[in-house]
Coordinates of C-alpha atoms in Angstrom, one line a residue:
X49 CA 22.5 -29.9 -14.8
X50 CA 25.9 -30.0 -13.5
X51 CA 28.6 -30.3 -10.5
X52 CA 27.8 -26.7 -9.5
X53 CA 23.9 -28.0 -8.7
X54 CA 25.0 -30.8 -6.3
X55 CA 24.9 -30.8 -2.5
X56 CA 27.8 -29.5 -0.8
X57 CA 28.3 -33.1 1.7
X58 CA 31.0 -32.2 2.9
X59 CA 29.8 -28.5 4.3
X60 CA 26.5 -29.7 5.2
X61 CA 27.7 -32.4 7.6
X62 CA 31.0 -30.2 9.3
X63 CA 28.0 -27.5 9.6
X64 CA 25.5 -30.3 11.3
X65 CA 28.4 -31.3 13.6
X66 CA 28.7 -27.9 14.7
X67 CA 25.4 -26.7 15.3
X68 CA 25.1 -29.9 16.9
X69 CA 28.1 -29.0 19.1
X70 CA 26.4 -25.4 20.0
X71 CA 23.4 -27.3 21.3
X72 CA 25.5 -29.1 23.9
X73 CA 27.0 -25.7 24.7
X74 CA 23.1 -24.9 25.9
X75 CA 22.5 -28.1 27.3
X76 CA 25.1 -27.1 30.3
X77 CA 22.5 -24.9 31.9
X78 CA 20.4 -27.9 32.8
X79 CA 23.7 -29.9 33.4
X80 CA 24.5 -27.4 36.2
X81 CA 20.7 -27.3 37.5
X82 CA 21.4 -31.1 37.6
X83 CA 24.3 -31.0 40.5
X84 CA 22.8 -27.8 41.9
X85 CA 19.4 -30.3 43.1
X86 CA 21.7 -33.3 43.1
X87 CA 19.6 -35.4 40.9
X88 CA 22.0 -38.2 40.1
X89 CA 19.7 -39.7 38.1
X90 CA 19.7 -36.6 35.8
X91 CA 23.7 -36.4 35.8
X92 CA 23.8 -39.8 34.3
X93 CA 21.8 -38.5 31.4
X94 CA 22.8 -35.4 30.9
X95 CA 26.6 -37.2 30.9
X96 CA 25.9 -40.2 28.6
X97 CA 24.3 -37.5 26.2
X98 CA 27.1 -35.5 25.7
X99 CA 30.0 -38.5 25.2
X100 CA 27.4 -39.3 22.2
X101 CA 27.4 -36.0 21.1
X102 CA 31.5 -36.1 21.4
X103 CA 31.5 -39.3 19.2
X104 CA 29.2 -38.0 16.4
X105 CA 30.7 -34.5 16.4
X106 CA 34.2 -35.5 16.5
X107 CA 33.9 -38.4 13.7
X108 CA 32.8 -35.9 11.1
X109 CA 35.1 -33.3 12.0
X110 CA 38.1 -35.5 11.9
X111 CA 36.8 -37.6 9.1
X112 CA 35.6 -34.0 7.2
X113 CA 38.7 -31.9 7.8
X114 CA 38.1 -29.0 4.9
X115 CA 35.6 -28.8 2.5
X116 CA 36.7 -28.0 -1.1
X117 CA 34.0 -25.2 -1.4
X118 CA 32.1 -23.0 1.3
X119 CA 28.8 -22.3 -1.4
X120 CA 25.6 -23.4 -0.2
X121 CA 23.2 -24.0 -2.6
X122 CA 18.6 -24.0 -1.8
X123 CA 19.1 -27.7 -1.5
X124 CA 21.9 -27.5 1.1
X125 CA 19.9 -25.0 3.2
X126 CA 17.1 -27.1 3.1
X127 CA 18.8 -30.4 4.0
X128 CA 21.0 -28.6 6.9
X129 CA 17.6 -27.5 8.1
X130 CA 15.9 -30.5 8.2
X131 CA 18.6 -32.8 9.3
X132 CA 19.6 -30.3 12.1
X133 CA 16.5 -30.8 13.6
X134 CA 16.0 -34.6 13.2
X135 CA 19.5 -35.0 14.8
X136 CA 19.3 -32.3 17.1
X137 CA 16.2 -33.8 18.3
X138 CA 17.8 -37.2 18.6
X139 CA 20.8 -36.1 20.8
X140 CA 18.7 -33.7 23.2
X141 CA 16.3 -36.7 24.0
X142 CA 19.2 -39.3 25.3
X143 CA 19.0 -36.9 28.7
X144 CA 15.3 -38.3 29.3
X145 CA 15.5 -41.7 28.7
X146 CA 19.0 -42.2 30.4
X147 CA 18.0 -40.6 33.5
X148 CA 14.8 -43.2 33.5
X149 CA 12.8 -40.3 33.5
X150 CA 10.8 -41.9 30.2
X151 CA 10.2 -45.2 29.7
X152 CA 11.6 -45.6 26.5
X153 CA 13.3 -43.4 23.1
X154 CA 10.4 -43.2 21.1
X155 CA 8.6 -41.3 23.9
X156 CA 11.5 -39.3 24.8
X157 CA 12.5 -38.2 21.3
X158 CA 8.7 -37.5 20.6
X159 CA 8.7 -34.7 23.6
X160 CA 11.9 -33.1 22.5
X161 CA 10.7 -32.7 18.6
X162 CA 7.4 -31.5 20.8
X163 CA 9.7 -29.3 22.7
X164 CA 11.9 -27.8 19.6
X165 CA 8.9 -27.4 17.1
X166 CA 7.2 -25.2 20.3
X167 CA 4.0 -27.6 19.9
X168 CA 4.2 -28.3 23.8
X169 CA 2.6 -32.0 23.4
X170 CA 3.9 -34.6 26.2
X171 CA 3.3 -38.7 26.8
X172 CA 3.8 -37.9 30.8
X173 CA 1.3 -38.4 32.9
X174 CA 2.9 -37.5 35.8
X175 CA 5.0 -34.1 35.4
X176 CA 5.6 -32.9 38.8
X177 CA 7.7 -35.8 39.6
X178 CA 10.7 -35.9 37.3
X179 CA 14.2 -34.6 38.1
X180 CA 13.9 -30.8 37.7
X181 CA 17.1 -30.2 35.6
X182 CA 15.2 -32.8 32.8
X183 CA 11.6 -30.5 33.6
X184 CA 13.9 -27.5 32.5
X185 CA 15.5 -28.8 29.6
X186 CA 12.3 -29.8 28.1
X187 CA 11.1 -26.1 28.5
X188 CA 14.2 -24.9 27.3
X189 CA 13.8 -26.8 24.0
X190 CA 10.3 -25.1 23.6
X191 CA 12.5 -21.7 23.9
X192 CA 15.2 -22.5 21.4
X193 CA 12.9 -23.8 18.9
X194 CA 10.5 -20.7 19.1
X195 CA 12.8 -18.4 17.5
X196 CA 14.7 -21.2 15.5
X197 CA 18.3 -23.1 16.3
X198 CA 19.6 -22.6 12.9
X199 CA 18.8 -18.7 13.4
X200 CA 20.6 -18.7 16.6
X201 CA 23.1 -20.4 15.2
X202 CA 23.7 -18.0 13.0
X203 CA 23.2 -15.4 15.1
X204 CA 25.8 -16.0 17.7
X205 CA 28.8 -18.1 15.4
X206 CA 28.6 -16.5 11.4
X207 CA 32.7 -17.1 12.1
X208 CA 32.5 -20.0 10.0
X209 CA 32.4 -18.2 6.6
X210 CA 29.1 -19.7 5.5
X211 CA 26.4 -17.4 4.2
X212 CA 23.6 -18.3 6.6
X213 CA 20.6 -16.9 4.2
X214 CA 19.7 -20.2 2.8
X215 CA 19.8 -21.5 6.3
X216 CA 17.3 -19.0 7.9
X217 CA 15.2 -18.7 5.3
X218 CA 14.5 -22.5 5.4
X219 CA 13.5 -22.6 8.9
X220 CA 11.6 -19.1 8.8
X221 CA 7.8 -19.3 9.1
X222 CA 5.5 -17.4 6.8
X223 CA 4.8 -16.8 3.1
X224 CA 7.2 -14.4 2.9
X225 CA 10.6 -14.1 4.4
X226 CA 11.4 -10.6 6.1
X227 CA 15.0 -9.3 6.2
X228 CA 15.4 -6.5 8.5
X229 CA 18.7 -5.5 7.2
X230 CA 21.2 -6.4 4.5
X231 CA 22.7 -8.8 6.6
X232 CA 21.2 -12.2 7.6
X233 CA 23.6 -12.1 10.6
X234 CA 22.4 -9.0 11.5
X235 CA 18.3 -9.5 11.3
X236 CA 19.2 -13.2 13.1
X237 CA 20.5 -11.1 16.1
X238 CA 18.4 -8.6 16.3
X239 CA 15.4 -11.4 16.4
X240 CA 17.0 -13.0 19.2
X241 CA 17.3 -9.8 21.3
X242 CA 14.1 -9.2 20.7
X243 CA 12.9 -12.5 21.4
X244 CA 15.6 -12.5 24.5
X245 CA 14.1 -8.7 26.0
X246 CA 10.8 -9.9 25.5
X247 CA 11.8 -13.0 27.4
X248 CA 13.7 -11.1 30.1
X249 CA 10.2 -8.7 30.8
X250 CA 7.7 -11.7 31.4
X251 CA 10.0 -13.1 33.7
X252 CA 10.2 -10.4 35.7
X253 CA 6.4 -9.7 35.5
X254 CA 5.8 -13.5 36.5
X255 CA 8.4 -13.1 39.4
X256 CA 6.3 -10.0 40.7
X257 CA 3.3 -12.9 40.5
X258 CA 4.8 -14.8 43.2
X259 CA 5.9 -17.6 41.0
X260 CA 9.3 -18.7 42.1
X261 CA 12.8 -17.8 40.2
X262 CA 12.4 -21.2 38.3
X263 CA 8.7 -21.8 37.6
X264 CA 8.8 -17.7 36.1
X265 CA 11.8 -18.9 34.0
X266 CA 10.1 -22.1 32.8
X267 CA 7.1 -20.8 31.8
X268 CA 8.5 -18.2 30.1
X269 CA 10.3 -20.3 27.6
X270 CA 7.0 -21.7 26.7
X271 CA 5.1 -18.7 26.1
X272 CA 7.5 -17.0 24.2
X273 CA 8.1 -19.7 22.0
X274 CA 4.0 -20.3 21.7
X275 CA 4.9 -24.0 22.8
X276 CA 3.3 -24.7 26.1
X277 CA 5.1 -27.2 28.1
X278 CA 4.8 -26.8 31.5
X279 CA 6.5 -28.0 34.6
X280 CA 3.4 -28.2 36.5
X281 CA 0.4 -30.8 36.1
X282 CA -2.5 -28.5 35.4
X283 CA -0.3 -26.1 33.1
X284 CA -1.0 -22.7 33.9
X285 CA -4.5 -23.4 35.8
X286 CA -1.3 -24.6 39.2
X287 CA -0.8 -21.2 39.9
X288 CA -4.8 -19.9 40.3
X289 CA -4.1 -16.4 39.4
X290 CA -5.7 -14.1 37.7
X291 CA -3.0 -12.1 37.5
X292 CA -0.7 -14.7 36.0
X293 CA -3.6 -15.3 33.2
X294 CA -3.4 -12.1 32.0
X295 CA 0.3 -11.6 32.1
X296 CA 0.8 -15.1 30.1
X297 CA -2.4 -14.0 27.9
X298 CA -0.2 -10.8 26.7
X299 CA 3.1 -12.1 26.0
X300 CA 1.3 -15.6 24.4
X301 CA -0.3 -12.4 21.8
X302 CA 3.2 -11.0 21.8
X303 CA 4.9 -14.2 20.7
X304 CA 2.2 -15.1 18.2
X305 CA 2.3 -12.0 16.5
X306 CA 5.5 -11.2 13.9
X307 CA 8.5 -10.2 15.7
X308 CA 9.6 -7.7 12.0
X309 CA 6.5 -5.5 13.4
X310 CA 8.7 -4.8 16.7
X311 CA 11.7 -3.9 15.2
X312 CA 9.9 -1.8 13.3
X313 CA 8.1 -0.3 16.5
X314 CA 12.0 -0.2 18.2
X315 CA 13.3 1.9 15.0
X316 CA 10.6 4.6 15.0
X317 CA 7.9 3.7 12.6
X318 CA 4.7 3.0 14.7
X319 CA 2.6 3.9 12.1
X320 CA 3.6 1.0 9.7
X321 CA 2.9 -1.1 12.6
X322 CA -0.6 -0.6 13.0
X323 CA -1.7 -0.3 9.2
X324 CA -0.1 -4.0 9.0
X325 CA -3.3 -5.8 7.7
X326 CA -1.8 -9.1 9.9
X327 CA -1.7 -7.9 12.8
X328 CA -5.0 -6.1 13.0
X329 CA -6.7 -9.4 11.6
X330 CA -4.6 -11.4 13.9
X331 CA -5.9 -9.3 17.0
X332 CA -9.4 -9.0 15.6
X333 CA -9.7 -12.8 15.5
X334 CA -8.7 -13.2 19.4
X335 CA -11.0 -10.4 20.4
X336 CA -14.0 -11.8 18.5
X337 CA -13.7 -15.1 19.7
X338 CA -12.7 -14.1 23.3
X339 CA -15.4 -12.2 23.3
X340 CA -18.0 -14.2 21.9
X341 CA -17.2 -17.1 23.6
X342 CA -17.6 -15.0 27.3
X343 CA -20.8 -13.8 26.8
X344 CA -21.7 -17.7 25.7
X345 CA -20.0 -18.9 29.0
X346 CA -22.0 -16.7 31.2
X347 CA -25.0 -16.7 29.7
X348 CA -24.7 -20.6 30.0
X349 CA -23.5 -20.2 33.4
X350 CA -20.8 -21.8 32.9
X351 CA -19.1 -19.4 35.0
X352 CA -20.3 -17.1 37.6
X353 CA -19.5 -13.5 36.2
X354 CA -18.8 -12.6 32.7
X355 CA -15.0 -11.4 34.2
X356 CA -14.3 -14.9 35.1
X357 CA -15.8 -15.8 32.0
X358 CA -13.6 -13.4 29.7
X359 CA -10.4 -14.6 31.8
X360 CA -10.6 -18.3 30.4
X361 CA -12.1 -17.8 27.1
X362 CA -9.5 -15.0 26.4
X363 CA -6.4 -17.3 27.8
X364 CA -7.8 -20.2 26.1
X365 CA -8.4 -18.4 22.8
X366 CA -4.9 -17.0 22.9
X367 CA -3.5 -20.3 23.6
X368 CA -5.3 -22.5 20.7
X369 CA -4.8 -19.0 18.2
X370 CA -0.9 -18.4 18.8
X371 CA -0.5 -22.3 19.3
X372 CA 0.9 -22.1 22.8
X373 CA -1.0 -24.9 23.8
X374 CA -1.3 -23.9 27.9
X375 CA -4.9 -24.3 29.8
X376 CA -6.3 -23.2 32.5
X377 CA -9.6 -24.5 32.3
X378 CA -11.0 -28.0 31.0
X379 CA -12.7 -26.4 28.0
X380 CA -13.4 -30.0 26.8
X381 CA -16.4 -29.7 29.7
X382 CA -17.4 -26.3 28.2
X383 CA -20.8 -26.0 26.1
X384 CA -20.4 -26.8 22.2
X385 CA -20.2 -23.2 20.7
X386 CA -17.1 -22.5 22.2
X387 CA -15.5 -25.5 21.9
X388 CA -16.2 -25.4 18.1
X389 CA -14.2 -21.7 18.2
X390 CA -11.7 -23.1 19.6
X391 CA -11.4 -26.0 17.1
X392 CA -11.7 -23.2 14.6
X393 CA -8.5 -21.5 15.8
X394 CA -6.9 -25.6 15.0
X395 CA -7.1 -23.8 11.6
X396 CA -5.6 -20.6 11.1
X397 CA -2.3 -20.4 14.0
X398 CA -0.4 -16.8 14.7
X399 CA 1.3 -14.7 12.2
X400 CA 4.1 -15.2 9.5
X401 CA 7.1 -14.2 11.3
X402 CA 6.5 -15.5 15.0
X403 CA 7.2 -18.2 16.8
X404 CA 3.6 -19.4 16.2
X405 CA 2.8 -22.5 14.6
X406 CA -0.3 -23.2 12.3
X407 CA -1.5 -22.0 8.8
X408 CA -0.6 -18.3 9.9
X409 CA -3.0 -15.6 9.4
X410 CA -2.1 -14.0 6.3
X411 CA -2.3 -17.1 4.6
X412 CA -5.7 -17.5 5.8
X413 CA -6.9 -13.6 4.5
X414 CA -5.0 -14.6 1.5
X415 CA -7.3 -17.4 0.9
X416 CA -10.5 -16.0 1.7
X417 CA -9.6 -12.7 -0.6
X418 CA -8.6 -15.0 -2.9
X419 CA -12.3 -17.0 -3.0
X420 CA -13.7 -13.4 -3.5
X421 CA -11.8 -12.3 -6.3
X422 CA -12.5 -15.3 -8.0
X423 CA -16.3 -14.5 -7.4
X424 CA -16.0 -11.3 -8.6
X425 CA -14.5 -12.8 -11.5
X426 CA -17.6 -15.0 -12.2
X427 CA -19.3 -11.5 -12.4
X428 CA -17.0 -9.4 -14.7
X429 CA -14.9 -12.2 -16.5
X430 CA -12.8 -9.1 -17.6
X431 CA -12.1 -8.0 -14.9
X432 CA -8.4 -7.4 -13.2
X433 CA -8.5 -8.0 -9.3
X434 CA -5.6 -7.4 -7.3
X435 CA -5.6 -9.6 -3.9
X436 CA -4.2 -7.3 -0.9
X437 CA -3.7 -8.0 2.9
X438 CA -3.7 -4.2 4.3
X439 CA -1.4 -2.3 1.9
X440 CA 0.7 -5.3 0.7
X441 CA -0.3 -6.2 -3.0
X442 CA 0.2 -10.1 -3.0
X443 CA 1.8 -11.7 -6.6
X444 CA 0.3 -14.3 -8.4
X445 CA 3.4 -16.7 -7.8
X446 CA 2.9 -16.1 -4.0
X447 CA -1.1 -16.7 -4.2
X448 CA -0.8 -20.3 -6.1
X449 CA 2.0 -21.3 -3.5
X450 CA -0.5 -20.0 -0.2
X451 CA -3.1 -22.3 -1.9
X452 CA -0.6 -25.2 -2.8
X453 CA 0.4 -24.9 1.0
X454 CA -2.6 -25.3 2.3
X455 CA -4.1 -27.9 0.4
X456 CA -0.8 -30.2 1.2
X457 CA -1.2 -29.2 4.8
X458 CA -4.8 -30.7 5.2
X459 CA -3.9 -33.7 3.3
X460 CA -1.0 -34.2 5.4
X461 CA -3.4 -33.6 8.3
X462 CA -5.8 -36.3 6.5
X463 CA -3.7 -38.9 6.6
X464 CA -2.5 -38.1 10.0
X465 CA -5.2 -38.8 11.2
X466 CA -6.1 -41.9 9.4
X467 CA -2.7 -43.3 11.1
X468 CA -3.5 -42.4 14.8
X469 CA -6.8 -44.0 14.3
X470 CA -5.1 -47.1 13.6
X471 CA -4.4 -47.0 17.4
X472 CA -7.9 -47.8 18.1
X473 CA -8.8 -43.8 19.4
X474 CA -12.1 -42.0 18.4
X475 CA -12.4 -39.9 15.6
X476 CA -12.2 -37.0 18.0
X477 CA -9.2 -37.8 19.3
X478 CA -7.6 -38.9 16.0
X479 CA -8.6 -35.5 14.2
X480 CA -7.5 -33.3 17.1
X481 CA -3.9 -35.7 17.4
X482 CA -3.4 -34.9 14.2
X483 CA -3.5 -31.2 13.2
X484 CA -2.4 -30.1 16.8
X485 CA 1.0 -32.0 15.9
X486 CA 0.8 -30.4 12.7
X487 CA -0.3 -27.0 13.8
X488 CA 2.3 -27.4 16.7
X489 CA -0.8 -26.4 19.1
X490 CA -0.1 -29.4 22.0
X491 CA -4.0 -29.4 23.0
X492 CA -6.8 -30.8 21.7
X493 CA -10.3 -32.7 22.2
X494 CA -11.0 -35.8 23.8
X495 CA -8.1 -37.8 24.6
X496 CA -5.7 -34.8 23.9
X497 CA -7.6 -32.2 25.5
X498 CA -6.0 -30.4 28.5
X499 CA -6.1 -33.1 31.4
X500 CA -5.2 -35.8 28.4
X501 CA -1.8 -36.6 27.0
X502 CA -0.2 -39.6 24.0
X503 CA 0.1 -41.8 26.5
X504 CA -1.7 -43.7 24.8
X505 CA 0.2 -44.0 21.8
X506 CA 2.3 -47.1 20.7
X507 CA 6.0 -45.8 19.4
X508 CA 4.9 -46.2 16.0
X509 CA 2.6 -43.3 16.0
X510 CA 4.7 -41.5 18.0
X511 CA 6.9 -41.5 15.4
X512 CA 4.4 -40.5 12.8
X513 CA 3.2 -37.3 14.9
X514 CA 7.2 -36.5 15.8
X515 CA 7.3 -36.5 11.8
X516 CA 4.0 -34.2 11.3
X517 CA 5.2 -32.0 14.4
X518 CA 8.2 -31.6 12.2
X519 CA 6.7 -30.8 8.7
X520 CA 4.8 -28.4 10.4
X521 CA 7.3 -26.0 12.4
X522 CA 9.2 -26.2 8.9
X523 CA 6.4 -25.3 6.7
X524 CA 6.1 -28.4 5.0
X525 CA 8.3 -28.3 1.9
X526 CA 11.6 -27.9 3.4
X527 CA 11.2 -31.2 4.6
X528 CA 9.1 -32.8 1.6
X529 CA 11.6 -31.6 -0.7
X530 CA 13.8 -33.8 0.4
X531 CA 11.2 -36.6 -0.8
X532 CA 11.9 -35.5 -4.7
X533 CA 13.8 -37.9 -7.0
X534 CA 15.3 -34.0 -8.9
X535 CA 16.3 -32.8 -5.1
X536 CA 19.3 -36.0 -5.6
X537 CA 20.0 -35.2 -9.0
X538 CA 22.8 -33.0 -10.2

């Protein structure tokens, strides 16, 4: 086409460097946890990770003094994105494996890429027993990635003169991109206070719990960011409180939901929120299968009284649906009908706009209005019919690329799984491996159900699911994109 079309190199990699350099910024919170329960072990790491980070960053910032041009074009946006959380990723693992916390880099840089794309997966076995400063920064990760690094990025440091547009909206989630106000600066910040309020209340709520200052913080950053790491063994199901089920229940539907909806609630106009056709489909889902799965539990007496029954089923149907990925209950040992909901859920994720994982929702209304339309089609081959999700018309152009998405995303799933089950595991496991990477839902079935972990793995795969965990927080095409032979071109 021309220069104009080309990547910008020289932009993309001085902004890389820096966003790179914010992250270690962040990182000093678990530094300082590190001295504060003198874990020397921790230090080390924390340390040799930030004289690499000091190398990379200051090699392309001496070597990149000025870019000619400040313009970022789709294909910057999109490689920024992607390589931002590759490199990220790579950087924020060095911690875990210099401290000889994890036995090796292929296991550590699979649980940060777990921890950034909020699908709260782990290779431990044993959690309880790492340094505590490396426990928090691998829940912190889950809370950075939740609302995105790029959009905190540009949330906190637009200084740099770059339009951060193309940035943002290649790490948003969702069908369609929502823009709050007319700057991109301005709707990045106003997520992140959101997200950060939000953050601020569970705490507190948690604290009131009993939990302790740094188990209420730690969980926190998991549920908000629908991720699901957790510093203790049996997740959620350490603390054996109802009241922590419930509270963790709410804000896991908070985070899964899309965060436009509460700015919209903040600036007066309630009524929008509740006609949103997401949202009420979103909520009706958990409901239904929360509820349906309860009266199966106690009815199977599975549990003693349909309460206790309705407490796990809800907490686990909020988990698998907003892809949070905690547990309180072994649901693996729970009669078929619910575990098939629950594999269900594997399927559709939260909505577009939150820090959910998964299909989303409205691509999943989308699809099955879609398949009725084209019924009604068959009948009246005439006929003009409109696809809506609540009041929102949907445009052809947005229809084809909801299907397109979703038929890449189960082939990508597909041969997911035909990879892991090179590693000898069941189909089972190999299915549920598979799309919970993808989905960035961290739980499974069989060998990757809530007592199980990828362990098991050998480095290879771990790579392949780091690279699916990937695809998936970024919606697929950012990062296939970059696979086109016309993405290089001018």
């Amino acid at each position: 086409m021309g220069r104009k079309a080309m990547l910008n190199w020289k932009l993309d990699l001085r902004l890389l460097a820096f966003i790179v350099l914010f992250l270690s910024v962040l990182m000093g919170i678990p530094t300082i946890l590190s001295f504060h329960f003198q874990e020397p072990d921790a230090i080390r790491g924390f340390l040799v990770a930030y004289g690499a980070i000091a190398a990379f960053c200051s090699t392309i910032l001496i070597l990149i003094r000025k870019p000619e041009s400040k313009t970022l074009l789709a294909r910057d946006g999109y490689l920024v994105v992607t390589l931002t959380w590759i490199v990220a990723t790579a950087f924020s693992a060095i911690p875990l494996v210099a401290s000889n916390a994890y036995v090796n880099y292929s296991s550590a840089y699979f649980e940060i890429m777990s921890g950034f794309t909020t699908t709260g997966a782990t290779v431990l076995t044993e959690i309880e027993s790492l340094p505590k400063s490396i426990l928090f920064w691998r829940s912190q990760t889950n809370w950075l990635g939740g609302m995105g690094i790029v959009v905190l990025f540009v949330a906190l440091l637009p200084a740099l003169g770059v339009s951060g547009t193309l940035l943002v909206g290649a790490e948003s989630v969702g069908p369609t991109k929502d823009k709050l106000t007319p700057k991109i600066k301005n709707t990045a910040l106003i997520l992140w206070s959101i997200y950060i309020g939000f953050s601020v209340l569970e705490t507190v709520l948690l604290l009131f719990g009993g939990l302790s200052l740094y188990d209420a913080v730690t969980v926190t950053f998991s549920t908000m960011a629908a991720a699901g790491f957790c510093v203790k063994n049996s997740s959620i199901g350490t603390f054996s409180s109802a009241y922590v089920d419930v509270v963790v229940t709410i804000f896991m539907l908070v985070s899964g939901a899309n965060f436009a909806l509460y700015y919209k609630a903040i600036s007066g106009k309630i009524s929008s929120v509740l006609k949103d056709g997401e949202l009420r489909v979103y909520l009706g889902i958990w409901a239904f299968v929360a509820f349906v799965s309860a009266l199966y539990l106690f009815f199977s007496n599975t549990y003693a009284s349909f309460a206790q029954s309705l407490r796990y089923s809800a907490f686990q149907t909020a988990s698998i649906l907003t892809t949070t990925g905690f547990a309180t209950a072994d649901y693996v040992l729970w009669p078929a009908f619910p575990q098939v909901m629950l594999f269900l859920l594997f399927f559709i994720g939260g909505s577009a706009g939150s820090a959910g994982g998964g299909v989303k929702v409205i691509r999943i209304v989308a699809l099955f209005k879609m398949g009725r339309a084209q019924i009604k089609h068959r009948i009246h081959p005439r006929g003009v019919f409109q696809v809506r999700v609540g009041s929102t018309s949907m445009r052809e152009d947005l229809l084809l690329s909801i299907a397109t998405f979703f038929g890449v995303y189960i082939l990508t799933g597909v041969v997911g799984t035909v990879l892991i089950s090179l590693s000898g595991a069941d189909i089972m496991t190999s299915i549920a491996a598979s799309f919970l990477c993808l989905g960035n839902i961290g739980i499974g079935f069989a060998e990757v159900g809530p007592t199980g972990n990828f362990a098991f793995l050998p480095s290879y795969l771990k790579w392949v699911c780091s690279f699916l965990m990937l695809v998936g927080r970024l919606e697929l095409f950012t990062v296939y994109v970059l696979f086109s032979k016309h993405f290089w071109k001018r």
